[in-house]
PDB file of C-alpha atoms in Angstrom:
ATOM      1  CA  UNK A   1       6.884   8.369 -58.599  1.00 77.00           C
ATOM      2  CA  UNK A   2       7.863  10.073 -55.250  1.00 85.00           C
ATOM      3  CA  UNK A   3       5.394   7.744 -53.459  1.00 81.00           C
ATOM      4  CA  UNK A   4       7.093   4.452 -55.259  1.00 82.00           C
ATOM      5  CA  UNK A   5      10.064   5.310 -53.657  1.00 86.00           C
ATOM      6  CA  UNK A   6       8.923   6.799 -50.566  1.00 89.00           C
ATOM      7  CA  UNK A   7       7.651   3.148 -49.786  1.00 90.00           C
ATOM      8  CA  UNK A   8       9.731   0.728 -51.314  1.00 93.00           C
ATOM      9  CA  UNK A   9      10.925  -1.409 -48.397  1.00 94.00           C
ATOM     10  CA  UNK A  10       6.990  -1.805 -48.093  1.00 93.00           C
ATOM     11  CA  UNK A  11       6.274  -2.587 -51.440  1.00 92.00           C
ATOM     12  CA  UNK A  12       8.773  -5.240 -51.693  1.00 95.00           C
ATOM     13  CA  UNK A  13       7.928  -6.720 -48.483  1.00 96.00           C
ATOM     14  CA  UNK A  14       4.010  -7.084 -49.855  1.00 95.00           C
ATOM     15  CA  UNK A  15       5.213  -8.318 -53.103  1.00 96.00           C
ATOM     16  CA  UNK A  16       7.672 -10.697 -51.035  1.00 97.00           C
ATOM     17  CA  UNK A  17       4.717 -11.635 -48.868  1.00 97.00           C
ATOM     18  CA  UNK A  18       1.948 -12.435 -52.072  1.00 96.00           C
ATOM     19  CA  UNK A  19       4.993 -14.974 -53.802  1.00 97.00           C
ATOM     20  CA  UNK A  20       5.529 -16.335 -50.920  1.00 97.00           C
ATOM     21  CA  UNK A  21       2.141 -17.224 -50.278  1.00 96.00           C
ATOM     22  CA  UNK A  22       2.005 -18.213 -54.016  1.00 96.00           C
ATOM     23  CA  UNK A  23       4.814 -20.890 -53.282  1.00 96.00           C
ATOM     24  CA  UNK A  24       3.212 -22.053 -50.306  1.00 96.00           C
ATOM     25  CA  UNK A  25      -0.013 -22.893 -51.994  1.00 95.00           C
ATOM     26  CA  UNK A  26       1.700 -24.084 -55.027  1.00 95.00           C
ATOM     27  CA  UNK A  27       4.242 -26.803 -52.773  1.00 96.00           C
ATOM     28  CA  UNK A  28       0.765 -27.349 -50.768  1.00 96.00           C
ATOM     29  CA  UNK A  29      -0.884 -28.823 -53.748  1.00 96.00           C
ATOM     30  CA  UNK A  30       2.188 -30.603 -55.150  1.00 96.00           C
ATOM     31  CA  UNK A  31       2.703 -32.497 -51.729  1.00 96.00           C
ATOM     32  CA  UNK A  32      -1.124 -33.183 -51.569  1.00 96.00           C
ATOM     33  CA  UNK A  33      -0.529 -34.927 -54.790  1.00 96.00           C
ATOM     34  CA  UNK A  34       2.545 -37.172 -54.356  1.00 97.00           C
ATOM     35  CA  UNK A  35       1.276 -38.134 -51.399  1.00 96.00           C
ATOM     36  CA  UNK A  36      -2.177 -39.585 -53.257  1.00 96.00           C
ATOM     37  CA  UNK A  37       0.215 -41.003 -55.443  1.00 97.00           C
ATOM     38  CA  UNK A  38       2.405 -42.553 -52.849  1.00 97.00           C
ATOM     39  CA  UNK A  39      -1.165 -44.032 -51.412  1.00 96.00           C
ATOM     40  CA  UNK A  40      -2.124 -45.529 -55.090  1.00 97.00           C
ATOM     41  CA  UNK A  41       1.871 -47.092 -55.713  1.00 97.00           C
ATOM     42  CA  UNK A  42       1.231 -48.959 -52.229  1.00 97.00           C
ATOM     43  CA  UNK A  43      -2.214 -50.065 -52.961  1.00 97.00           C
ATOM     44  CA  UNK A  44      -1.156 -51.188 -56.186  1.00 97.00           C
ATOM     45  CA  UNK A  45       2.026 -53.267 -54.929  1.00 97.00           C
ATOM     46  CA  UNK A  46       0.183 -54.521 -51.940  1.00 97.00           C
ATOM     47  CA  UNK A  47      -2.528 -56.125 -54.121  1.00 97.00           C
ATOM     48  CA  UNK A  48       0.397 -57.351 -56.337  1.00 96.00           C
ATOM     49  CA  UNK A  49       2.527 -58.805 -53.571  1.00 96.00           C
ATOM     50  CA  UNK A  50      -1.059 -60.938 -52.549  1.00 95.00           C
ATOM     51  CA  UNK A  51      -1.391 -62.097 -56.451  1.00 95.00           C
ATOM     52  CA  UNK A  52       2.316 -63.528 -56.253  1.00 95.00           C
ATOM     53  CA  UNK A  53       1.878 -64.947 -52.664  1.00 94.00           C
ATOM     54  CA  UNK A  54      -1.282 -66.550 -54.377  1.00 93.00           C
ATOM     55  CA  UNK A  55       0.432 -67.906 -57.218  1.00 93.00           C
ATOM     56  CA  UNK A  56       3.688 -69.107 -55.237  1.00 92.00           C
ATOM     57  CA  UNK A  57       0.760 -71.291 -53.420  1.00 91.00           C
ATOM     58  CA  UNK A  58      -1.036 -72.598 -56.017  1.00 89.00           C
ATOM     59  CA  UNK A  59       2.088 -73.788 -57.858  1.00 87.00           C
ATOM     60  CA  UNK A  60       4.152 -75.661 -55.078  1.00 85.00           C
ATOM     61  CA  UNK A  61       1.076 -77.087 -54.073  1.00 85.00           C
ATOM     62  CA  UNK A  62       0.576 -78.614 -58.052  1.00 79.00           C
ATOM     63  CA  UNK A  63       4.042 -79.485 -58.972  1.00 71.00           C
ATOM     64  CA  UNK A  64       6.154 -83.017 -57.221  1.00 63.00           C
ATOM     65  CA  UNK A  65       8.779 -81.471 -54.544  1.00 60.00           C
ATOM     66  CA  UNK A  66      12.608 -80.830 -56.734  1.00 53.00           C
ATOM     67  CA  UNK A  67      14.297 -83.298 -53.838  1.00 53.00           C
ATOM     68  CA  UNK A  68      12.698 -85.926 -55.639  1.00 52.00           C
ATOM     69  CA  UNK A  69      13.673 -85.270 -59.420  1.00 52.00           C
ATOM     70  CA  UNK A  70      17.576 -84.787 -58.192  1.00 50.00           C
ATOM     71  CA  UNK A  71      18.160 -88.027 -56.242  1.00 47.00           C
TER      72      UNK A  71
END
């Protein structure tokens, strides 16, 4: 018991030390994911965007011009 508080500065500053390296891991693997999942949202909106650029095409070049239809 003497040598628990002989060195407590010590042993809070190792405990301190191991959770802080605990959090740094931890936000580590947290950013590592958002930031696949950041990758996937803009792969999936970028192939989206194309599909609706594709369809805006294909349907103005099928249907009459609306400058006809309001005269």
């Amino acid at each position: 018991m003497n040598l628990v508080r002989e060195y407590t500065r010590e042993i809070i500053t190792f405990v301190g030390i191991g959770l802080m390296c605990f959090v740094y891991t931890d936000f580590r693997q947290l950013a590592e994911a958002q930031s696949a999942t950041s990758a996937h949202t803009v792969e999936v909106l970028r192939s989206m965007d194309a599909r609706l650029q594709q369809l805006e095409q294909q349907q103005h070049s099928h249907c009459p011009t609306a400058s006809r239809h309001e005269d």
